[in-house]
Short mmCIF file of C-alpha atoms in Angstrom, two decimals:
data_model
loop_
_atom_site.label_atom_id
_atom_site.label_comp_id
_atom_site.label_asym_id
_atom_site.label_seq_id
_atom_site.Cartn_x
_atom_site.Cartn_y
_atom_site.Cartn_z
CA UNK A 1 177.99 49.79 50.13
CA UNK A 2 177.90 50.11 53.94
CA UNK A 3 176.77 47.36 55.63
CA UNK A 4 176.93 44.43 53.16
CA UNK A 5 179.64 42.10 53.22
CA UNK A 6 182.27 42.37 51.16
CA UNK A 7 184.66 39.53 49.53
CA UNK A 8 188.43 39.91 49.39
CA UNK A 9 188.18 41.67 46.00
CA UNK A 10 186.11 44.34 46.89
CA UNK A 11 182.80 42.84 45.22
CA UNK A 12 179.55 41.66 46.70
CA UNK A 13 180.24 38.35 47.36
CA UNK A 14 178.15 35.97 44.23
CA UNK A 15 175.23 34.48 45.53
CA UNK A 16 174.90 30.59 44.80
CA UNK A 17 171.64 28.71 43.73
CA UNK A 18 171.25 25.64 46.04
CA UNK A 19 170.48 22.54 43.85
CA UNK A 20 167.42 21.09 44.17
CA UNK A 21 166.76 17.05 43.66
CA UNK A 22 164.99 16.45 39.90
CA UNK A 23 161.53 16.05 40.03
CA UNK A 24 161.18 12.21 38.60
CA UNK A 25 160.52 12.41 34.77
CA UNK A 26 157.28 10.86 33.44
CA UNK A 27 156.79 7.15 33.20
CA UNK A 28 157.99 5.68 29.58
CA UNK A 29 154.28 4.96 28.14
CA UNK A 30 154.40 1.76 26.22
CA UNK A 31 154.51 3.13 22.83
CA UNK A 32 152.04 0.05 21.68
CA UNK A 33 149.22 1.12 24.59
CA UNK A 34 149.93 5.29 23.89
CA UNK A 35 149.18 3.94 19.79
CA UNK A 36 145.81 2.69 21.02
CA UNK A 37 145.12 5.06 23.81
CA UNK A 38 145.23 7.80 20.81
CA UNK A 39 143.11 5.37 18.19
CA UNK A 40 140.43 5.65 20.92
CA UNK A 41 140.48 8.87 21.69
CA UNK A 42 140.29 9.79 17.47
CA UNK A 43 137.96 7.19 17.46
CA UNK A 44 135.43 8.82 20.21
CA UNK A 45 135.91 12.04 18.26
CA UNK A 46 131.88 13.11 17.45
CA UNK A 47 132.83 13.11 13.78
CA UNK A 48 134.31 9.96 13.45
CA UNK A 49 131.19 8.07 11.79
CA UNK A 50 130.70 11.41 9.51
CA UNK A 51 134.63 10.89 7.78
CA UNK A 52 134.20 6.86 7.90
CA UNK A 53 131.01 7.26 6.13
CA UNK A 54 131.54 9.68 3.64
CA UNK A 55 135.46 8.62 2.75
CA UNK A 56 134.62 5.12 2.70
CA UNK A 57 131.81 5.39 0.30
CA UNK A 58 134.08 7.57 -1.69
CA UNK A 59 136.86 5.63 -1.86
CA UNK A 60 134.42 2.22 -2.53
CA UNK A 61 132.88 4.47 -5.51
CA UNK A 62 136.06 5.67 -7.10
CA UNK A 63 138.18 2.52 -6.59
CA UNK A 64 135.23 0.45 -8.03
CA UNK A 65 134.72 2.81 -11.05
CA UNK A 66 138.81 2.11 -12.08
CA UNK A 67 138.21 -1.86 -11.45
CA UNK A 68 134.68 -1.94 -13.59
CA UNK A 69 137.35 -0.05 -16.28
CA UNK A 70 139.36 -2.94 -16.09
CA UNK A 71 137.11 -5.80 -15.61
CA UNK A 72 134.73 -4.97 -18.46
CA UNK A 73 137.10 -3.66 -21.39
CA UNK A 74 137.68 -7.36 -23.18
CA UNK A 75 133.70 -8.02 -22.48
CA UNK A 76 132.97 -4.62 -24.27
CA UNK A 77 135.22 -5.45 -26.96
CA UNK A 78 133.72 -8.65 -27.33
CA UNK A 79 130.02 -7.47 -28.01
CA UNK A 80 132.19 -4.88 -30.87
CA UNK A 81 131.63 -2.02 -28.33
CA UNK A 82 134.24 0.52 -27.54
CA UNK A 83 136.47 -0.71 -24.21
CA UNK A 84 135.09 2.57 -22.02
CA UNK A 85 131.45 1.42 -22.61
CA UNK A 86 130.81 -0.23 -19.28
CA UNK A 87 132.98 2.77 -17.45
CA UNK A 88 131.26 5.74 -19.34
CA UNK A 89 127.49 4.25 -18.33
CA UNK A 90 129.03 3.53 -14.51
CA UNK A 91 130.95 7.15 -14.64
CA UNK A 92 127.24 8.59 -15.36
CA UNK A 93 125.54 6.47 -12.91
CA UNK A 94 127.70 7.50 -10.17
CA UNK A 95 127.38 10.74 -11.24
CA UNK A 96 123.55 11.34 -10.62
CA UNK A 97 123.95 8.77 -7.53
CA UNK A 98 126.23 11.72 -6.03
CA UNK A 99 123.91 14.06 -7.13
CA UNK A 100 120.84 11.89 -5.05
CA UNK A 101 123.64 11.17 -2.19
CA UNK A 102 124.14 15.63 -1.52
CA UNK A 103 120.26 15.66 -1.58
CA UNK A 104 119.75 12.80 1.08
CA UNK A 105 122.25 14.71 2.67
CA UNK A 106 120.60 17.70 3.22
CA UNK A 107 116.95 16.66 3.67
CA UNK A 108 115.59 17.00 6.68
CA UNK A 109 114.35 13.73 8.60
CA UNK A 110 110.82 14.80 8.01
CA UNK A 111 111.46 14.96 4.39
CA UNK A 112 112.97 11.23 4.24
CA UNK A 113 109.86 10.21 6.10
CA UNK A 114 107.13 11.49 4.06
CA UNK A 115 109.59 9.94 1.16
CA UNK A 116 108.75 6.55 2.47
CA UNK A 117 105.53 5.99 1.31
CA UNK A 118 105.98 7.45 -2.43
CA UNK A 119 108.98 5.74 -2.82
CA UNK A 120 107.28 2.33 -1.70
CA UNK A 121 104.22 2.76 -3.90
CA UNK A 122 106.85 3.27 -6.78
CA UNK A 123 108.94 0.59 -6.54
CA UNK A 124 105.90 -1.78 -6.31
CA UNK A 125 104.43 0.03 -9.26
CA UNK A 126 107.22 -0.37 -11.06
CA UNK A 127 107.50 -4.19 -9.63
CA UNK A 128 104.31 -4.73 -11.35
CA UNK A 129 105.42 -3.14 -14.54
CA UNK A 130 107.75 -5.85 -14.67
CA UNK A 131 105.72 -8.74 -15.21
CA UNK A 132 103.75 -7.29 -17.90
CA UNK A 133 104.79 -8.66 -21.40
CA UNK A 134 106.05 -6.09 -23.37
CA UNK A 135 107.49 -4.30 -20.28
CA UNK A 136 109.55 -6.46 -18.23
CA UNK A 137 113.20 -7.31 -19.64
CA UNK A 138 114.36 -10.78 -18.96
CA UNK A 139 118.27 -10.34 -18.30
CA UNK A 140 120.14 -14.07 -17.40
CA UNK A 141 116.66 -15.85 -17.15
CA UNK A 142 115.51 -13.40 -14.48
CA UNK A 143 112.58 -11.16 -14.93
CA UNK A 144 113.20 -8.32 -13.01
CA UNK A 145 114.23 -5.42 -15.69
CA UNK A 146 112.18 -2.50 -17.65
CA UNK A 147 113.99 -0.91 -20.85
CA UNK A 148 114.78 2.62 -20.51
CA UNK A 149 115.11 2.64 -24.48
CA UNK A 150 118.12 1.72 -26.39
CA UNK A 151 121.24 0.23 -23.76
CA UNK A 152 119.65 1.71 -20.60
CA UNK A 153 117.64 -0.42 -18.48
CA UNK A 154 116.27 -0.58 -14.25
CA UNK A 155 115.70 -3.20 -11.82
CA UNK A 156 113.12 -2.22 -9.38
CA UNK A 157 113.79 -4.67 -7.42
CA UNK A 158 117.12 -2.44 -5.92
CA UNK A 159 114.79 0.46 -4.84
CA UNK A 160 112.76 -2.06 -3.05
CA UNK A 161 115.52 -2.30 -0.76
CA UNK A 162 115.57 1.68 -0.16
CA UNK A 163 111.68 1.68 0.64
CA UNK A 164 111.16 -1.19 2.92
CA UNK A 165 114.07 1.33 4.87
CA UNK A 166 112.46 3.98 4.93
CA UNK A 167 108.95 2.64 4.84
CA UNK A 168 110.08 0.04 7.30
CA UNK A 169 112.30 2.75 9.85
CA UNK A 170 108.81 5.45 9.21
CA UNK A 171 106.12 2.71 10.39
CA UNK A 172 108.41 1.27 13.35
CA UNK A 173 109.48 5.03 14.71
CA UNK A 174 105.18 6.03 14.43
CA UNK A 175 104.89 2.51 16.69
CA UNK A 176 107.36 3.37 19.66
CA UNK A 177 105.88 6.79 19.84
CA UNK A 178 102.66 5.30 20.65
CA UNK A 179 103.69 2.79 22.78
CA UNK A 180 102.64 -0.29 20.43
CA UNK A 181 105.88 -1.80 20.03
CA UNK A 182 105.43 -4.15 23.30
CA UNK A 183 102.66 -5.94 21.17
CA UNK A 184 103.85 -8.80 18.62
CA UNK A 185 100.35 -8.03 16.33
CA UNK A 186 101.92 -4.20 15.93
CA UNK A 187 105.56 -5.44 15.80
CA UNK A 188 104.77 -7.95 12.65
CA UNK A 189 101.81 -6.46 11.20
CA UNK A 190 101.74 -4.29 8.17
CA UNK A 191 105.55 -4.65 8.01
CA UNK A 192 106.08 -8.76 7.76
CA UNK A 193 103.19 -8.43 5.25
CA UNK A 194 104.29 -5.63 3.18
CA UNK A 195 108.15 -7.15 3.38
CA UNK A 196 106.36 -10.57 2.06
CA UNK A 197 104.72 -9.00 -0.92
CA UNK A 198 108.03 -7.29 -2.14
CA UNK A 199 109.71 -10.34 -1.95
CA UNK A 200 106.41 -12.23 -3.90
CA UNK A 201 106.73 -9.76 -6.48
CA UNK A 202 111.10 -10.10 -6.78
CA UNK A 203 110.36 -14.11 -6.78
CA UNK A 204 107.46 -13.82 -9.87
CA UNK A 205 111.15 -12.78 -11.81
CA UNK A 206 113.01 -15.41 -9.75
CA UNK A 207 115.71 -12.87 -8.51
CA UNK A 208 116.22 -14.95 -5.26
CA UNK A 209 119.63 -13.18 -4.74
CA UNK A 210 117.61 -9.74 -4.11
CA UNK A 211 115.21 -11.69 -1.84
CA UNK A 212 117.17 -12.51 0.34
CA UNK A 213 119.23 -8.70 0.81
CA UNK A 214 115.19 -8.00 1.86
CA UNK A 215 114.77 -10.84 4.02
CA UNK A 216 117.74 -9.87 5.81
CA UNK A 217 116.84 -5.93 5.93
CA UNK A 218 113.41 -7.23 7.56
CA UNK A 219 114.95 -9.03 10.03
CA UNK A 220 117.54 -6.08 11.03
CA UNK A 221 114.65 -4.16 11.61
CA UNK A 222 112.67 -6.46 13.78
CA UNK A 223 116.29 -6.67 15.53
CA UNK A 224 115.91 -3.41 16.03
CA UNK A 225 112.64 -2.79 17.43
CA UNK A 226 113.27 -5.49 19.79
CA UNK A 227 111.55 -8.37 18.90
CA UNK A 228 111.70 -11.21 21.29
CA UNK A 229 113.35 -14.20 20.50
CA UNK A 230 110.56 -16.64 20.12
CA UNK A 231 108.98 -14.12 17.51
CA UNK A 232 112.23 -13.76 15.78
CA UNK A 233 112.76 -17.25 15.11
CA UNK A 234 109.61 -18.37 14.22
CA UNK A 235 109.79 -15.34 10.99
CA UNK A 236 113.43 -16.77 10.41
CA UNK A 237 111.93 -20.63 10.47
CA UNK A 238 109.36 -19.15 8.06
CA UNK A 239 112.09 -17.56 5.66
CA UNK A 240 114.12 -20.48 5.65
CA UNK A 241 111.29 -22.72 5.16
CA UNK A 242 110.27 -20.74 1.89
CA UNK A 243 114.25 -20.70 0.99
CA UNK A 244 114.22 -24.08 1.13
CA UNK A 245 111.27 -24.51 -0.93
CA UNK A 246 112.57 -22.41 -3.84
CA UNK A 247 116.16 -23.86 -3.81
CA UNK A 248 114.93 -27.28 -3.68
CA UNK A 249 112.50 -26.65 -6.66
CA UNK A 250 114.91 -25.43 -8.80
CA UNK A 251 117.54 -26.79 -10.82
CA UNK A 252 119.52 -24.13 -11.47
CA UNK A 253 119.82 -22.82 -7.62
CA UNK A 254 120.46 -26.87 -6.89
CA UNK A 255 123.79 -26.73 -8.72
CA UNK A 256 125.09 -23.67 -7.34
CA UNK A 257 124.50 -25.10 -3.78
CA UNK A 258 126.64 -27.97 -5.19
CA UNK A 259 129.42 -25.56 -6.12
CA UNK A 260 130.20 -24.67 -2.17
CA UNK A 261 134.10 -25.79 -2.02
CA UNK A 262 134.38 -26.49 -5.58
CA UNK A 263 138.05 -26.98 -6.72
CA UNK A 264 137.33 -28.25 -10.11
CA UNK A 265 134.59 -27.07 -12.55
CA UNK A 266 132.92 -30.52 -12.38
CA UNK A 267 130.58 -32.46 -15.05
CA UNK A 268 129.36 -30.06 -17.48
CA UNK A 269 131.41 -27.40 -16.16
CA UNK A 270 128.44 -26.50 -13.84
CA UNK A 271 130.70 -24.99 -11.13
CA UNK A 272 132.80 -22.91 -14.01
CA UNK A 273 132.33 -19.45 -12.40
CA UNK A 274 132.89 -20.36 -8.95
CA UNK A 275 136.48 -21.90 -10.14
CA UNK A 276 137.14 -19.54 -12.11
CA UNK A 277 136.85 -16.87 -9.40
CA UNK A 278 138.97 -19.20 -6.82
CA UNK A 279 141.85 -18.74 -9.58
CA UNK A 280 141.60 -15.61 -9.97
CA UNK A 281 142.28 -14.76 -6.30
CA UNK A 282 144.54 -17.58 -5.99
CA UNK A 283 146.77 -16.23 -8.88
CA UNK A 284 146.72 -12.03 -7.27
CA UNK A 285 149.32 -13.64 -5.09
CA UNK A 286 150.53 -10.62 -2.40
CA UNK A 287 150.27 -7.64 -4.25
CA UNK A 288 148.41 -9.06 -7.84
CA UNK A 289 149.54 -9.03 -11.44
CA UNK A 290 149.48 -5.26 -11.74
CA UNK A 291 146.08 -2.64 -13.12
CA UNK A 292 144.82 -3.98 -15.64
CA UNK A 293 146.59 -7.14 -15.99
CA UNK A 294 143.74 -9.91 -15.44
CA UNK A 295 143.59 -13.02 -17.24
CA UNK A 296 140.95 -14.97 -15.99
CA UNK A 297 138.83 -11.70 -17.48
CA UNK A 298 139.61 -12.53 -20.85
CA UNK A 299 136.63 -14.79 -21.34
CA UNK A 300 137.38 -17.14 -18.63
CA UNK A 301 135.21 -15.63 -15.79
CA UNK A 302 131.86 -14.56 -16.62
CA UNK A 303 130.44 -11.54 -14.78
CA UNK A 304 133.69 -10.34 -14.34
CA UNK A 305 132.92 -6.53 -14.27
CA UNK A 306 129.26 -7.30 -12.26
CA UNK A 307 128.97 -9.91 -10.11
CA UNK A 308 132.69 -11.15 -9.53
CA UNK A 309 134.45 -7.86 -9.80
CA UNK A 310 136.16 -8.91 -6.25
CA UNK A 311 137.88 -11.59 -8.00
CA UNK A 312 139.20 -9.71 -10.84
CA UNK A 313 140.28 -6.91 -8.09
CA UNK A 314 142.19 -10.01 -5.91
CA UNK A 315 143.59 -11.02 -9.39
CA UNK A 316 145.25 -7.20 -10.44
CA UNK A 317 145.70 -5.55 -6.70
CA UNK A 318 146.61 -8.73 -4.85
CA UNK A 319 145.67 -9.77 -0.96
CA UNK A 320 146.46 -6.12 -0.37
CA UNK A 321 143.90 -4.83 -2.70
CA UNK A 322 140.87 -7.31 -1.38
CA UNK A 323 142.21 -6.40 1.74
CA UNK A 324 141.82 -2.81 1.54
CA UNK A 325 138.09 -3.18 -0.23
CA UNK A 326 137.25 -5.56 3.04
CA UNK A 327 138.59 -2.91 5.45
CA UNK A 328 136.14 0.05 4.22
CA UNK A 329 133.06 -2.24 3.94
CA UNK A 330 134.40 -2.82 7.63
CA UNK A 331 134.65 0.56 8.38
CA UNK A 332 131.31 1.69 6.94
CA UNK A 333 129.73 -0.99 8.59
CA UNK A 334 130.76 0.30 11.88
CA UNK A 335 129.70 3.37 11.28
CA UNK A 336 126.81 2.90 10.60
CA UNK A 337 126.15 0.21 13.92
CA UNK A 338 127.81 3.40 15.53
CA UNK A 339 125.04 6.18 14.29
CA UNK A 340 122.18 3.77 15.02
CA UNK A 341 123.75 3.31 18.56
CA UNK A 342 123.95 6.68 19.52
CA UNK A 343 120.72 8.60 17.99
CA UNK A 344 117.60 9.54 20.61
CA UNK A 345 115.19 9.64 16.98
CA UNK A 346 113.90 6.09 16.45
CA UNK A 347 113.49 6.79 12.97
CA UNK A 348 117.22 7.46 12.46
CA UNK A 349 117.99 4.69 14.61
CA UNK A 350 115.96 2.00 12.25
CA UNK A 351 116.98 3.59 9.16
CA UNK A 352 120.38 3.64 9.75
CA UNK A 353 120.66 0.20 11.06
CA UNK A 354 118.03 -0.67 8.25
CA UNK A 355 120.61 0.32 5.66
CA UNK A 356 123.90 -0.95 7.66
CA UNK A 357 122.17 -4.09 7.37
CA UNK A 358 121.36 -4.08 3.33
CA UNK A 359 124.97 -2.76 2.79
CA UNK A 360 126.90 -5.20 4.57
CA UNK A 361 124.69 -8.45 4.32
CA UNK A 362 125.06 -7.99 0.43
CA UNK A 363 128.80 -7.16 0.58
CA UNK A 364 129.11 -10.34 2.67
CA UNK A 365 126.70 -12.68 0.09
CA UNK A 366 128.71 -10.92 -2.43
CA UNK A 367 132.22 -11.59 -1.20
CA UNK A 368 131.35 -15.07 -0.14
CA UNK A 369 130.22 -16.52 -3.36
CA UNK A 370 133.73 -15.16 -5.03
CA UNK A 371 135.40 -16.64 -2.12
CA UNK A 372 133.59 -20.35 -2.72
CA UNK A 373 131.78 -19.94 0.98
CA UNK A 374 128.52 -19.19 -0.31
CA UNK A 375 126.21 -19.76 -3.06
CA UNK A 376 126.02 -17.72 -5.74
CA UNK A 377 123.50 -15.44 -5.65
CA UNK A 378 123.71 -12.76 -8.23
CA UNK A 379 124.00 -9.66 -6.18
CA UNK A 380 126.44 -6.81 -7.20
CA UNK A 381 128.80 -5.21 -4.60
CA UNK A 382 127.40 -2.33 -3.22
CA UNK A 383 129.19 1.27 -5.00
CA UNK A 384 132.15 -1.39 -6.16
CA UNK A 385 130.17 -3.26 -9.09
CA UNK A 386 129.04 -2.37 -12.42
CA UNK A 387 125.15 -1.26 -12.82
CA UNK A 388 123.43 1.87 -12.26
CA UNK A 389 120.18 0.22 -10.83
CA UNK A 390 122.10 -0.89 -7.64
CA UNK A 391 124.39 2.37 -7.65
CA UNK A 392 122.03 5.07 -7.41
CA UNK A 393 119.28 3.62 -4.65
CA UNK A 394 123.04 2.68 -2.44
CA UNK A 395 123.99 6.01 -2.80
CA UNK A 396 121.19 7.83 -1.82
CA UNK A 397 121.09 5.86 1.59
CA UNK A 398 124.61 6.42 2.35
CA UNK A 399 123.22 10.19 1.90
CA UNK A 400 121.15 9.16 4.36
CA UNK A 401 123.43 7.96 6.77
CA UNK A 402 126.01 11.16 6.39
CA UNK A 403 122.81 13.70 6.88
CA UNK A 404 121.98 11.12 10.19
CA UNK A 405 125.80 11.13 11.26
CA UNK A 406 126.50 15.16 10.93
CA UNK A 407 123.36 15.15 13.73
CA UNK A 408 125.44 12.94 16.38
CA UNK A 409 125.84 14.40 19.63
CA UNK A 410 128.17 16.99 19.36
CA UNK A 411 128.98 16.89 15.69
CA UNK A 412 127.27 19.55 14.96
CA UNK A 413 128.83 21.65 16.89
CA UNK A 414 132.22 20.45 15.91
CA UNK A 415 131.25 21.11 12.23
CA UNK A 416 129.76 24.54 12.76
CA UNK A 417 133.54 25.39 14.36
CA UNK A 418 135.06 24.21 11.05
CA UNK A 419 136.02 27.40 9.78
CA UNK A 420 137.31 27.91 5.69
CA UNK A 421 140.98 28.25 5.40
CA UNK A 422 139.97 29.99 2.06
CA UNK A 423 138.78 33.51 1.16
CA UNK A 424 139.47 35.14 4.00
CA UNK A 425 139.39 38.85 4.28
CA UNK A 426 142.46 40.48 3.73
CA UNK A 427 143.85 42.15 6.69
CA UNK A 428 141.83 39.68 8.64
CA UNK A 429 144.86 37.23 9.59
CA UNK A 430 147.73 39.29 8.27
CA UNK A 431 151.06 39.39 9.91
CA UNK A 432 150.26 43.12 11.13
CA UNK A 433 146.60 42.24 11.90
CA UNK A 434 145.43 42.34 15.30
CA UNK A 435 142.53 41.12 17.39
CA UNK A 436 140.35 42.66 19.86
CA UNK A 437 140.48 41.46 23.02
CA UNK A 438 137.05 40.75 22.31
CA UNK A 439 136.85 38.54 19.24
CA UNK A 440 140.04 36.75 21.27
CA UNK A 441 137.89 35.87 23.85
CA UNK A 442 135.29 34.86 21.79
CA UNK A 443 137.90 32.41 19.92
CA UNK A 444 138.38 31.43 23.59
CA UNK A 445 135.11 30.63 24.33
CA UNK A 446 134.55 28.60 20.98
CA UNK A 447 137.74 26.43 21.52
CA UNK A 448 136.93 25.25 25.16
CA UNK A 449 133.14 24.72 23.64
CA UNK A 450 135.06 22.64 20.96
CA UNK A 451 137.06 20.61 23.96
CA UNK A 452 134.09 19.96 25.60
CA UNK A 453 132.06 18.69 23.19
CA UNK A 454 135.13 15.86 22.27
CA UNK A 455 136.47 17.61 19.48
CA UNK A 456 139.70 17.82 19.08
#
């Protein structure tokens, strides 16, 4: 070609790429701080409290339904019962209780409060019903049960719990809308009163174990609501006061204050369960004895499948297994701190924290007696021990706190954009299928809606 240079071959001569310096890489992230930065960022997601919620109570329900199948088979077999007894009644309980969770779960908030006051009325109806002769059940010198007919019996007592909540969350929400709150006559008065005739009516069967879940669901809502600290501990001086009182005038509740720190069962073998719960957990070792495997539940502990189901779980699954039980009560707890936190509806903020509070106070009670820290009190685990009483009131206010955590900010939104990977059209995401610009943009415009809102 005329004009252009030409090399010694004959060929334009090859034109050579001038290397540029490499741009510096990116900085080496410690892998330890990327770890968290990503926890935190999952952990901000908007449905984070939705999946803790709903898998923890899951895997609480289903992990406690195998352990109450191992913990109560010798004690069925002892009262010439078939070994699934216990498990079938639990199975069914938990059953309905899912059936009561899906229906918290989709009620509207208005719904749950104009459910506070029937389900209050009830549960001191029934409360009533229990002191009658003829009525009330006496179960381990308590008073606090009502025959079904035949094997199937209630404790009102556990849905007290569930309607100071909602009666409770309904009368504090009704307060701050008018202002009233700022008052300590509105702040105490109907609730302290109402909370102190529940817990009359729990004490005429001497349940003090259940007394005190409602003492400390009382005080979590007075937290709450803001009560100032002078008010606060004056109720709590009252509480303990009357605690006092009723430990000190009873014998039994005497010697199971003397079992704190037991290592022996002592005279009379008065501190028998407590020791017996200490071995069981001692002898779990790392990973435990294996499914099924307990000793100490061969006649040795009492209340293995109800009561001290944690120590036949530390006994067969190990540290690992107590471990894993501790980390979803941990996990729900947050949760739930995390839903109250963030709502703008003071109703869903007392509930929630109303039933974070019952939940985790009486898995720590609980957990502390097997552990020897605490007295024994008598209170199941909540979803993890055996009884249908406690399971299906616990389950309907976890419903409660799903239906409140699917209306976090944003979660919504990331839930409507949750689209079925199931019965799809066909054609509609084919290998030959294609979009119109259109519906792409749309997709578009839903993703950076999804990005914005957290989701990710």
């Amino acid at each position: 070609m005329p004009g252009s240079p030409q090399s010694r071959t004959g060929h334009p001569p090859v034109q050579r790429t001038v290397k540029r310096p490499a741009a510096p890489g990116p900085r080496h992230e410690n892998p330890a701080l990327r770890l968290y930065h990503r926890l935190r960022r999952a952990w901000d997601r908007p449905l984070t409290a939705y999946y803790l919620i709903s898998g923890g109570s899951a895997l609480i329900t289903v992990l406690g339904l195998v352990m109450v199948y191992s913990a109560s088979q010798i004690t069925a077999l002892q009262l010439s019962l078939p070994g699934s007894y216990f498990f079938r009644k639990q199975a069914l309980a938990a059953l309905i209780g899912a059936g009561l969770l899906v229906a918290a779960m989709k009620m509207p908030v208005k719904l749950h409060r104009a459910l506070a006051y029937p389900i209050l009325a009830g549960a001191v109806f029934l409360m009533i019903l229990v002191q009658v002769p003829g009525i009330g059940v006496a179960v381990n010198g308590n008073q606090n049960w009502i025959s079904l007919g035949g094997s199937f019996q209630i404790q009102p007592s556990e849905f007290g719990k569930l309607a100071l909540v909602l009666w409770g969350a309904d009368l504090l929400a009704r307060k701050q809308d008018k202002r009233l709150l700022t008052q300590w006559k509105h702040m105490l008065v109907p609730l302290v009163p109402a909370a102190f005739m529940l817990l009359g009516l729990i004490m005429l069967g001497g349940d003090m174990g259940t007394a005190i879940i409602l003492t400390a669901i009382l005080f979590g809502l007075l937290w709450l609501a803001g009560a100032p600290t002078r008010l606060f501990a004056g109720v709590l001086s009252i509480a303990v006061l009357l605690g006092f009182i009723l430990i000190k005038t009873s014998p039994n509740r005497m010697a199971r204050l003397g079992c704190l720190f037991a290592a022996d069962p002592g005279p009379n073998d008065s501190c028998w369960q407590a020791v017996h719960g200490i071995y069981a957990l001692a002898s779990g070792g790392l990973f435990g004895s294996g499914l099924g495997a307990s000793v100490e539940k061969w006649g040795q502990l009492p209340e293995a499948h109800t009561d001290f189901i944690f120590a036949v779980t530390g006994e067969e699954l190990g540290l690992a297994g107590t471990l894993s039980v501790l980390a979803l009560f941990a996990a729900l707890g947050y949760a739930g701190i995390r839903v109250a936190g963030r709502t703008e509806d003071p109703f869903v903020r007392y509930a929630a924290g109303g039933v974070t509070t019952w939940i985790t106070a009486q898995a720590v009670i609980n957990i502390g007696a097997v552990l020897g820290l605490l007295p024994i009190a008598g209170v199941p685990l909540p979803l993890f021990s055996y009884g249908g009483s406690a399971l299906l009131p616990t389950m309907f206010a976890i419903g409660l706190l799903i239906a409140f955590a699917r209306d976090e900010p944003g979660a919504r939104a990331a839930l409507a954009l949750r689209q079925p990977r199931f019965g799809r059209k066909r054609g509609a995401g084919g290998a030959g299928s294609k979009r119109s610009p259109r519906s792409w943009n749309t997709m578009r415009r839903r993703a950076s809606a999804a990005r914005s809102s957290g989701e990710r």
